[in-house]
Tab-separated table of C-alpha atoms and ligand atoms in Angstrom:
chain	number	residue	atom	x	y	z
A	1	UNK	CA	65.603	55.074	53.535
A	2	UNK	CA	66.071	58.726	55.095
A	3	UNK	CA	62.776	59.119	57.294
A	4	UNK	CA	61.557	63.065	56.849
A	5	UNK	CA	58.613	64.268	58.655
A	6	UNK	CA	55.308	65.872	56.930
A	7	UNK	CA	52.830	68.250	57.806
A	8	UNK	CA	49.304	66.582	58.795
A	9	UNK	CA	46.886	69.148	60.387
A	10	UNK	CA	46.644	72.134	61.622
A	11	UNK	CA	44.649	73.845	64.786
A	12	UNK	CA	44.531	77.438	66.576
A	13	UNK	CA	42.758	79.216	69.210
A	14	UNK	CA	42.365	82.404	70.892
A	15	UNK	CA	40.588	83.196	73.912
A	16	UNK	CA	37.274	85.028	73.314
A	17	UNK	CA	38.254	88.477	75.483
A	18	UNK	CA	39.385	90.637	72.819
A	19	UNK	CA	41.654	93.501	74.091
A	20	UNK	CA	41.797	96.792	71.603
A	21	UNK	CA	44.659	99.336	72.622
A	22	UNK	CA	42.093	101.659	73.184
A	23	UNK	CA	41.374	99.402	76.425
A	24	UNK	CA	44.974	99.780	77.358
A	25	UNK	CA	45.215	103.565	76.370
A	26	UNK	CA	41.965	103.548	79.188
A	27	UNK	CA	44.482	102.218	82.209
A	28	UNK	CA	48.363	102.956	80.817
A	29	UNK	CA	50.116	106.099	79.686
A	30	UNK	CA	50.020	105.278	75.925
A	31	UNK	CA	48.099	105.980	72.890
A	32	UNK	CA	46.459	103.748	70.004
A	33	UNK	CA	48.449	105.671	67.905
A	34	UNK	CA	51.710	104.699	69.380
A	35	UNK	CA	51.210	100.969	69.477
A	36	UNK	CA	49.689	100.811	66.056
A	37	UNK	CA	52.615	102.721	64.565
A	38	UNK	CA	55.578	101.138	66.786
A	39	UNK	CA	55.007	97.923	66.375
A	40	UNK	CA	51.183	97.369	64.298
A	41	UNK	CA	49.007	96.054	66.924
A	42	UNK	CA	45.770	97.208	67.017
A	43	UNK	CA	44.435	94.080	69.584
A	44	UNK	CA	44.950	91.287	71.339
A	45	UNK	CA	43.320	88.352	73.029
A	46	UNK	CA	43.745	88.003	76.861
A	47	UNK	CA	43.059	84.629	78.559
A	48	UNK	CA	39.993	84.632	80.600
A	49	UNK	CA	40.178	84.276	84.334
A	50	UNK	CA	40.922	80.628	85.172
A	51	UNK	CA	41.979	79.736	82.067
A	52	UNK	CA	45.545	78.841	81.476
A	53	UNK	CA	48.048	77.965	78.802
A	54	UNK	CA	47.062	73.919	79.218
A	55	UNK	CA	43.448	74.706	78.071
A	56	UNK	CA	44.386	76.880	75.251
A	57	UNK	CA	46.952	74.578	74.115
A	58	UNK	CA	44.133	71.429	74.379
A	59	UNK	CA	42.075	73.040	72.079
A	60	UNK	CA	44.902	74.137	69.508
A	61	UNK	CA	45.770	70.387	69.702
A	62	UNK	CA	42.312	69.324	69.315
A	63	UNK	CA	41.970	70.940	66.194
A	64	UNK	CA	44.982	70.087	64.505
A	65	UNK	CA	44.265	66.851	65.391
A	66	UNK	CA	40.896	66.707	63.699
A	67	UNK	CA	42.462	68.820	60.726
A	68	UNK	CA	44.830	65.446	60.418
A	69	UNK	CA	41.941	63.272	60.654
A	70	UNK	CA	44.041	61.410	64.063
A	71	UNK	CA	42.246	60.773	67.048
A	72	UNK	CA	45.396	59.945	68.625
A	73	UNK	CA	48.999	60.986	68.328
A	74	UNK	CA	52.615	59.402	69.165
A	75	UNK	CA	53.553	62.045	71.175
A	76	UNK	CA	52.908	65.860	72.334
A	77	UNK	CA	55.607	68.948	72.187
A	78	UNK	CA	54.267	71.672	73.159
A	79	UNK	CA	56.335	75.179	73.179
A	80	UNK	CA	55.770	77.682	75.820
A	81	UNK	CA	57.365	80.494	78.613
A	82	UNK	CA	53.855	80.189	80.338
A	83	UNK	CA	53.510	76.897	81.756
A	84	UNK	CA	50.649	76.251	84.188
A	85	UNK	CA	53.032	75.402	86.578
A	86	UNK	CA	57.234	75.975	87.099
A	87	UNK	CA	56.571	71.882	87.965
A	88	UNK	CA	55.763	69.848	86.367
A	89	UNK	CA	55.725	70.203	82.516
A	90	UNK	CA	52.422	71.715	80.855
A	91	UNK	CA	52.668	68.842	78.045
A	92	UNK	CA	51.712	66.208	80.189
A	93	UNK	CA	48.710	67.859	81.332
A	94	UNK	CA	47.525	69.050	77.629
A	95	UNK	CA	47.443	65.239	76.868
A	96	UNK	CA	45.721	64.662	79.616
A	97	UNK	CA	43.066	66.894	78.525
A	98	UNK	CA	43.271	65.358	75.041
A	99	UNK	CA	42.681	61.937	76.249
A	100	UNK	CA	45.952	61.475	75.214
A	101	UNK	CA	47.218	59.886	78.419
A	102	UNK	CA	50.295	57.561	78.278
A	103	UNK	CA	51.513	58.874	75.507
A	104	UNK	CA	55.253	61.104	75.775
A	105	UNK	CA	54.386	64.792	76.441
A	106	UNK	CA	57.000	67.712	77.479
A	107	UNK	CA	57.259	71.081	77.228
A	108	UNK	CA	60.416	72.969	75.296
A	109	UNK	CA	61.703	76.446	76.628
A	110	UNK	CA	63.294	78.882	73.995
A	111	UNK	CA	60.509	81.441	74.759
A	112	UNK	CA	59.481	82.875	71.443
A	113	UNK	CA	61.630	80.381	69.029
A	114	UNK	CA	59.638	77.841	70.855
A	115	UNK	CA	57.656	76.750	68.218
A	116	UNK	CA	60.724	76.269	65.608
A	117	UNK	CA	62.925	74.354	68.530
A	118	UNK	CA	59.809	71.987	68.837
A	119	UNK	CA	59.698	71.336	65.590
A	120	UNK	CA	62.829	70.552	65.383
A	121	UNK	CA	62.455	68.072	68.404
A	122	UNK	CA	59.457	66.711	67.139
A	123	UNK	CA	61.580	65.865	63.192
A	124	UNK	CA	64.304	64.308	65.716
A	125	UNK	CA	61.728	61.674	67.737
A	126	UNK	CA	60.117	61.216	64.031
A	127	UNK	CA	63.631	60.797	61.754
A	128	UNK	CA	64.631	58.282	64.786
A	129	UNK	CA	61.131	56.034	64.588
A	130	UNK	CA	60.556	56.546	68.251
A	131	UNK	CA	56.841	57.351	67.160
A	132	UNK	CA	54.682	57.733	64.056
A	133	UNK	CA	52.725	61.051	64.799
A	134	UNK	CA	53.751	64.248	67.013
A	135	UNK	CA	51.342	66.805	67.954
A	136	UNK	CA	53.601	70.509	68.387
A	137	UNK	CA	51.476	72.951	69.961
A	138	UNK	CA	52.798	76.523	70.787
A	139	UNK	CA	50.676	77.927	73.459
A	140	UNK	CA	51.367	81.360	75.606
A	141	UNK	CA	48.918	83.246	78.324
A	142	UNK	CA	51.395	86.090	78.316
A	143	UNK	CA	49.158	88.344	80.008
A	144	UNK	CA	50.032	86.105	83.282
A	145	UNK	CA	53.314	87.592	82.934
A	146	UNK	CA	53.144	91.059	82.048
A	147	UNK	CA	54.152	94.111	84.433
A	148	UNK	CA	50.970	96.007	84.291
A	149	UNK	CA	53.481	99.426	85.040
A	150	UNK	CA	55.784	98.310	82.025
A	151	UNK	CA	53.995	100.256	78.608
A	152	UNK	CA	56.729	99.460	76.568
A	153	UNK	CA	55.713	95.426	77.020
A	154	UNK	CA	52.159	95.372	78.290
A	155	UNK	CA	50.824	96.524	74.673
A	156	UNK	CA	53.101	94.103	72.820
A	157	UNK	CA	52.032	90.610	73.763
A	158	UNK	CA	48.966	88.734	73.709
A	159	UNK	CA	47.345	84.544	74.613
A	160	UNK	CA	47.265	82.458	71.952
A	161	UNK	CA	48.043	78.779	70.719
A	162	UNK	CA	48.668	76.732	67.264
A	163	UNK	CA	49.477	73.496	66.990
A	164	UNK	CA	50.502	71.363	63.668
A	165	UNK	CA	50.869	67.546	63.583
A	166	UNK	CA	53.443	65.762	62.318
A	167	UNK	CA	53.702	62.748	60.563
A	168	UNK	CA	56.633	60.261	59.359
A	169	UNK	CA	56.942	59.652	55.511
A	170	UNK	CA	59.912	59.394	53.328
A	171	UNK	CA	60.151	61.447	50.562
A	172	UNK	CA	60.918	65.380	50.325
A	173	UNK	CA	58.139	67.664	48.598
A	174	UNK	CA	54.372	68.522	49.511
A	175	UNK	CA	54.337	68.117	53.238
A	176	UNK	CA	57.760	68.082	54.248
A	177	UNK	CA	59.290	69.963	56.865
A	178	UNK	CA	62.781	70.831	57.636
A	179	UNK	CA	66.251	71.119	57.442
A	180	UNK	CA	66.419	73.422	60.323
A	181	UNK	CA	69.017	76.239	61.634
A	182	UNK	CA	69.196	76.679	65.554
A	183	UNK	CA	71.240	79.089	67.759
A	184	UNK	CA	71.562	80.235	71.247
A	185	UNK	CA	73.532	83.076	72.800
A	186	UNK	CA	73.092	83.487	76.708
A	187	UNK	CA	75.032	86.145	77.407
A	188	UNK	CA	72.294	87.740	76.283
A	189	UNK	CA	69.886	86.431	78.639
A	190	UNK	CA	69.062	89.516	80.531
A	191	UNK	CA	67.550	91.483	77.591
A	192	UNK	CA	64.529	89.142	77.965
A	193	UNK	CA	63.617	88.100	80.840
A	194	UNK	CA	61.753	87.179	84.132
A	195	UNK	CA	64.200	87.556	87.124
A	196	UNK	CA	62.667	86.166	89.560
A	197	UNK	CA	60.851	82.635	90.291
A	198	UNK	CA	63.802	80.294	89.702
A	199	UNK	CA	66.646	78.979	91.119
A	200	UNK	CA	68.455	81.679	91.047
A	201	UNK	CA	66.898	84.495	92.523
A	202	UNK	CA	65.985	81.901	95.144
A	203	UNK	CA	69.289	80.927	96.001
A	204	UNK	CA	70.637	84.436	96.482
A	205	UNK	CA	68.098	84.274	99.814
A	206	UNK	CA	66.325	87.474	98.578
A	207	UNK	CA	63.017	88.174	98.238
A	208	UNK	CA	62.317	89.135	94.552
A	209	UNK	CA	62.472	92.881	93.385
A	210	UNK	CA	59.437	94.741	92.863
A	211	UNK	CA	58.628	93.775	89.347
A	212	UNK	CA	60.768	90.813	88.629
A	213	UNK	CA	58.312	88.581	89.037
A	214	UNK	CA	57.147	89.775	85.565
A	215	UNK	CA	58.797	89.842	81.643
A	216	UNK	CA	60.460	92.636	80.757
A	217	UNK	CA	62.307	93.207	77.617
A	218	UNK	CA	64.949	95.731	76.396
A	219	UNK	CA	63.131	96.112	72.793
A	220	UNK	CA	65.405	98.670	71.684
A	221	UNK	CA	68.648	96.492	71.195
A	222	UNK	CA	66.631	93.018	70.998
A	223	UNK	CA	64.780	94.302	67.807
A	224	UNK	CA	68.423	95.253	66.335
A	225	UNK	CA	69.244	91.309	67.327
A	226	UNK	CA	66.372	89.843	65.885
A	227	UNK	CA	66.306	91.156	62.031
A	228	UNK	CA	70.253	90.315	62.564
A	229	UNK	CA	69.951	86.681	63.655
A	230	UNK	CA	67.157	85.929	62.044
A	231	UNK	CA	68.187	87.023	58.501
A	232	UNK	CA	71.339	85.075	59.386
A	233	UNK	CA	69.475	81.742	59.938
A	234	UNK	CA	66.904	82.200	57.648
A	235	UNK	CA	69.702	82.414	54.810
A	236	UNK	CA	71.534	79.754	56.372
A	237	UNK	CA	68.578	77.163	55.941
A	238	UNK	CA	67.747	78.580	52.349
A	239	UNK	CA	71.506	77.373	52.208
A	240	UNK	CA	70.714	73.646	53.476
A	241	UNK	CA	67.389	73.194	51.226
A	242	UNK	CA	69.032	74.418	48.048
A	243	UNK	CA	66.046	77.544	47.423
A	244	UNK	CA	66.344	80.919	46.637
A	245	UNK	CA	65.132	84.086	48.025
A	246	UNK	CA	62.504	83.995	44.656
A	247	UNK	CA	61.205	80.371	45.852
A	248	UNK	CA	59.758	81.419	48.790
A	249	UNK	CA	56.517	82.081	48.409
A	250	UNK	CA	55.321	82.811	52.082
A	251	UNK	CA	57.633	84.104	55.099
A	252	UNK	CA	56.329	82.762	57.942
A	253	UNK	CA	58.313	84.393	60.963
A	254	UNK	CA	57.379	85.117	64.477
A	255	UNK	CA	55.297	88.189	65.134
A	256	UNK	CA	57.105	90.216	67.114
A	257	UNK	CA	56.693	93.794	65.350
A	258	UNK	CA	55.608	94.615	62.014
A	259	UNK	CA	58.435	96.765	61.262
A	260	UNK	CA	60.660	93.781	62.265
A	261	UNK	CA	58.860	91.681	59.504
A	262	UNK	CA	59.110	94.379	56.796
A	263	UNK	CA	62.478	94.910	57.426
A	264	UNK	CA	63.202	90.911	57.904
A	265	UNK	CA	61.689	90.390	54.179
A	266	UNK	CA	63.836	93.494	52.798
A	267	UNK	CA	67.226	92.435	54.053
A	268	UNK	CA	66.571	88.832	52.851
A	269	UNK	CA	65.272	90.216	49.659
A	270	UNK	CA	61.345	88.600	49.663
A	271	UNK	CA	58.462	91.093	48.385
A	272	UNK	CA	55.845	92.533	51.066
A	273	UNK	CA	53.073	91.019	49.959
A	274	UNK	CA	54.495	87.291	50.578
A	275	UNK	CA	55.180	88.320	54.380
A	276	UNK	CA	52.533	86.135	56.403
A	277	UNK	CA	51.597	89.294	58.864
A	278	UNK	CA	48.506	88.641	61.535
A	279	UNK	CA	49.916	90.893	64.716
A	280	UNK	CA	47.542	93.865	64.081
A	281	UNK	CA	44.598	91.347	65.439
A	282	UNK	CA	46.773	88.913	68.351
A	283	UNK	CA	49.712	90.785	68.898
A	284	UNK	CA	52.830	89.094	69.920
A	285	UNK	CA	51.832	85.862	71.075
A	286	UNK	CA	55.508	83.927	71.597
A	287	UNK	CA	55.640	80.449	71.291
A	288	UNK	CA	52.205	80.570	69.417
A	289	UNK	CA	52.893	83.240	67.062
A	290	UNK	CA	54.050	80.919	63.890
A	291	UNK	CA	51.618	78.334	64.037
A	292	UNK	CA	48.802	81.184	64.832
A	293	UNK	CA	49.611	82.674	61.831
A	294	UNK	CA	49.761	80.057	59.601
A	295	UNK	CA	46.718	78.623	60.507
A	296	UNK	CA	44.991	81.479	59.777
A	297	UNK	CA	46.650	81.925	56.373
A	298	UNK	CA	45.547	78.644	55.868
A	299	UNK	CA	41.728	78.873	56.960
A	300	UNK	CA	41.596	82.013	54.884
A	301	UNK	CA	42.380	79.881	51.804
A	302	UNK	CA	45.595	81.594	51.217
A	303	UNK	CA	47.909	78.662	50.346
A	304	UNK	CA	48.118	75.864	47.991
A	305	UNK	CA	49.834	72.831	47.850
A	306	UNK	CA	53.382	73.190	46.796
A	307	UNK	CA	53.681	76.449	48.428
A	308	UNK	CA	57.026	77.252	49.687
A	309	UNK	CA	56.919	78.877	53.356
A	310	UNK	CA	60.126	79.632	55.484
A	311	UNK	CA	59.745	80.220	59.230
A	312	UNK	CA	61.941	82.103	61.326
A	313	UNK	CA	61.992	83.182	64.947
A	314	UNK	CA	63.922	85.214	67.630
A	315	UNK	CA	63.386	85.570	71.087
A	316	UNK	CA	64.591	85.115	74.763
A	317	UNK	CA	67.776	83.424	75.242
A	318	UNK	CA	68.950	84.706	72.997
A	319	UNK	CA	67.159	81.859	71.263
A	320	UNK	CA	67.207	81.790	67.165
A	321	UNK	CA	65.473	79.354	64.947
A	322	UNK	CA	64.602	78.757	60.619
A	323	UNK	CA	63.381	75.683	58.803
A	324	UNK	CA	61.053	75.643	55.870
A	325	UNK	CA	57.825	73.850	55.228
A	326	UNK	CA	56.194	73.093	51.682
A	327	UNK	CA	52.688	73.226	51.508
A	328	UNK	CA	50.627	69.833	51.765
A	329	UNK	CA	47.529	68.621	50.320
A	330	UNK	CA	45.557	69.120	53.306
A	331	UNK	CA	41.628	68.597	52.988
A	332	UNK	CA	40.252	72.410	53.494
A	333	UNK	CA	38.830	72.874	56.603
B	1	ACO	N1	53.321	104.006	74.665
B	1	ACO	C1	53.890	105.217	74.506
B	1	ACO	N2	55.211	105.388	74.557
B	1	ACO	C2	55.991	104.324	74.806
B	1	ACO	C3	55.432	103.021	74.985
B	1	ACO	C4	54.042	102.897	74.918
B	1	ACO	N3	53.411	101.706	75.066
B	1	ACO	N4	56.441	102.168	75.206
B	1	ACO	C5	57.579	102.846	75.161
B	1	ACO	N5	57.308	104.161	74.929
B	1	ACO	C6	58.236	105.266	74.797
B	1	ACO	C7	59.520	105.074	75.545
B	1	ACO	O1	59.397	105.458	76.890
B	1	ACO	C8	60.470	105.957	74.782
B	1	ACO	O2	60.285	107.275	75.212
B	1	ACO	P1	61.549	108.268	75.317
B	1	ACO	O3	62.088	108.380	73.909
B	1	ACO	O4	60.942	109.520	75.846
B	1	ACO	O5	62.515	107.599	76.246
B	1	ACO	C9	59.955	105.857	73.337
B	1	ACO	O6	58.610	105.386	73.429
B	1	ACO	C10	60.760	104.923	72.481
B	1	ACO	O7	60.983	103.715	73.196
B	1	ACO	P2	61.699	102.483	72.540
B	1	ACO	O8	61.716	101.341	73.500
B	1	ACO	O9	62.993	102.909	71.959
B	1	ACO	O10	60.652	102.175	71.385
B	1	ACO	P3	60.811	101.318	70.101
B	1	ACO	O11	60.495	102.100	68.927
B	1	ACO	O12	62.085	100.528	70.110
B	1	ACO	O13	59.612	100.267	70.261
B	1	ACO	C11	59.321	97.982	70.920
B	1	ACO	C12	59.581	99.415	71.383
B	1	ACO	C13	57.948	97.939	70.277
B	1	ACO	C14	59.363	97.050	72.120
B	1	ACO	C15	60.388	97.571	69.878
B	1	ACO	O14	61.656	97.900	70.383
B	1	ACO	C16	60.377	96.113	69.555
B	1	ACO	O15	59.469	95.616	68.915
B	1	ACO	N6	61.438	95.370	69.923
B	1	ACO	C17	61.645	93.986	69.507
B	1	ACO	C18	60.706	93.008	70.142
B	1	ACO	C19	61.132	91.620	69.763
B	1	ACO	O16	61.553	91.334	68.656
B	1	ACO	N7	61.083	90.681	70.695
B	1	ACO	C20	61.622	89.363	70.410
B	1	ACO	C21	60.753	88.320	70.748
B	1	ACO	S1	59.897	88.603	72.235
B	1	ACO	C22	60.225	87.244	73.193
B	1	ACO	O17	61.119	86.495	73.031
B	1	ACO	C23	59.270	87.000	74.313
């Protein structure tokens, strides 16, 4: 029998320092005005000093574990461009912290498609039996990253984690997650990026440019890239499951610009109000943006079981990512 893979639990967390872009309007050349109506942030969460993607990715876990009633899990996934460290993996050390040690832990890399890609890894170890249970966190301190002289990105991202655990079953319907749609295009690497720090900028045997040490972004053209490719792959795995535009009842993409969800749900023909939208309080938080926003749909008692959501995400890479979820019977937290 096919083995599909089933939604358990679900966990966030955000760091307590809450950043309004009046705080930023304080130190930066912009405006609340301009961030709230370019892109619908209002605030953010920044990671406390000495805090790092590992502990905000522990207690994601940690809740979706308890959410799934599991004190232990088969393996950990966890989805980030912040890793404590370049070496070694931050998955390891999230188990660790979860006292989850022995147990197969590594990190995946598609920046903010993360999340989707580790799904997607996590169905694969499930559909092949290689474990039971697989915790997929999505966990970002992006303020580690950001060019303090760069507006156009410094307002746009914030620290955040979600997490969902997975569990093996057999049978499609409440629960189930997947068929997925994936796609890469690295020419288009440089329109998201952090130069400097890796092999390559250390081969050429120059010290790093001021700045590269830090994300930048070329938002114009990447937001014209992201309604593209992900309408493109969000109708493609419509395609594979069989539903309609009218079936889904939540789009659940990454949060990466309001206007980029509002126009995401108009090309692909889904009403407003059934766009999952939570950047005006965490901003853009990358690899934790889905999860984030689910969970918080789902603590606010906004789904039921049988709901259909479809995720979708764009981000560095060019990464690209859809699959679809339908809602299980989880116990209300
Ligand atoms: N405050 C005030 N003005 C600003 C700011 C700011 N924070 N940032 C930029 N501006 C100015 C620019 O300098 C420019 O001024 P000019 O016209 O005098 O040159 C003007 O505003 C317009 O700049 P644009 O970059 O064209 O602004 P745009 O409307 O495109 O908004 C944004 C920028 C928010 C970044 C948008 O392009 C966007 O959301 N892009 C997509 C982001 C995305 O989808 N990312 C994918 C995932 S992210 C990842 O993978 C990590």
């Amino acid at each position: 029998m096919t083995r599909s893979a089933h939604l358990a639990g679900i966990g966030s967390f955000l760091p307590s320092c809450r950043v309004p872009n009046a705080q930023l309007a304080a130190r930066m050349d912009t405006s609340d005005e301009w961030i709230r109506t370019r892109t619908g942030i209002r605030q953010r969460y920044f990671a406390e000093p000495g805090t790092t993607t590992s502990d905000l990715a522990a207690e994601a876990g940690a809740r979706a574990m308890k959410s799934a009633g599991l004190a232990e899990v088969g393996a950990v996934v966890l989805a980030t461009t912040t890793p404590d460290r370049p070496c070694p993996a931050t998955a390891p050390v999230v188990a660790a912290k979860l006292g989850l040690a022995g147990c197969p832990a590594f990190d995946v890399q598609a920046v903010c498609t993360g999340f989707v890609y580790a799904l997607a890894t996590a169905c694969g170890l499930l559909a092949m039996g290689c474990v039971d249970t697989v915790l997929v966190i999505g966990a970002e301190t992006f303020s580690t990253i950001l060019n303090p002289a760069d507006r156009a990105t410094s307002v746009i991202f914030g620290d955040g984690a979600g997490a969902m655990v997975l569990r093996s079953g057999h049978t499609a319907g409440n629960g189930a997650v997947g068929p997925f749609d994936l796609g890469s295009d690295g020419t288009g690497r440089d329109l998201i990026t952090v130069r400097a720090g890796g092999a390559e900028q250390r081969r050429s045997g120059l010290a790093p440019a001021p700045g590269d040490e830090y994300f930048s972004m070329a938002g114009r053209e990447v937001f014209r890239q992201a309604v593209e490719h992900m309408a493109q792959s969000a109708r493609a795995v419509l395609g594979h499951v069989g539903w309609q535009a009218g079936d889904v009842d939540w789009l659940a993409c990454h949060q990466a610009n309001l206007r980029i969800l509002v126009r995401l749900a108009d090309v692909l023909g889904i009403p407003e109000a059934r766009v999952l939208a939570n950047i005006a309080e965490v901003g853009n938080t990358s690899a934790a943006s889905i999860p984030l926003a689910i969970d918080q749909a789902y603590q606010a008692g906004r789904f039921k079981a049988g709901d259909r959501l479809l995720l979708s995400a764009f981000g560095g890479g060019l990464t690209w990512g859809s699959t679809v979820l339908t809602w299980p019977d989880l116990t209300h937290p």
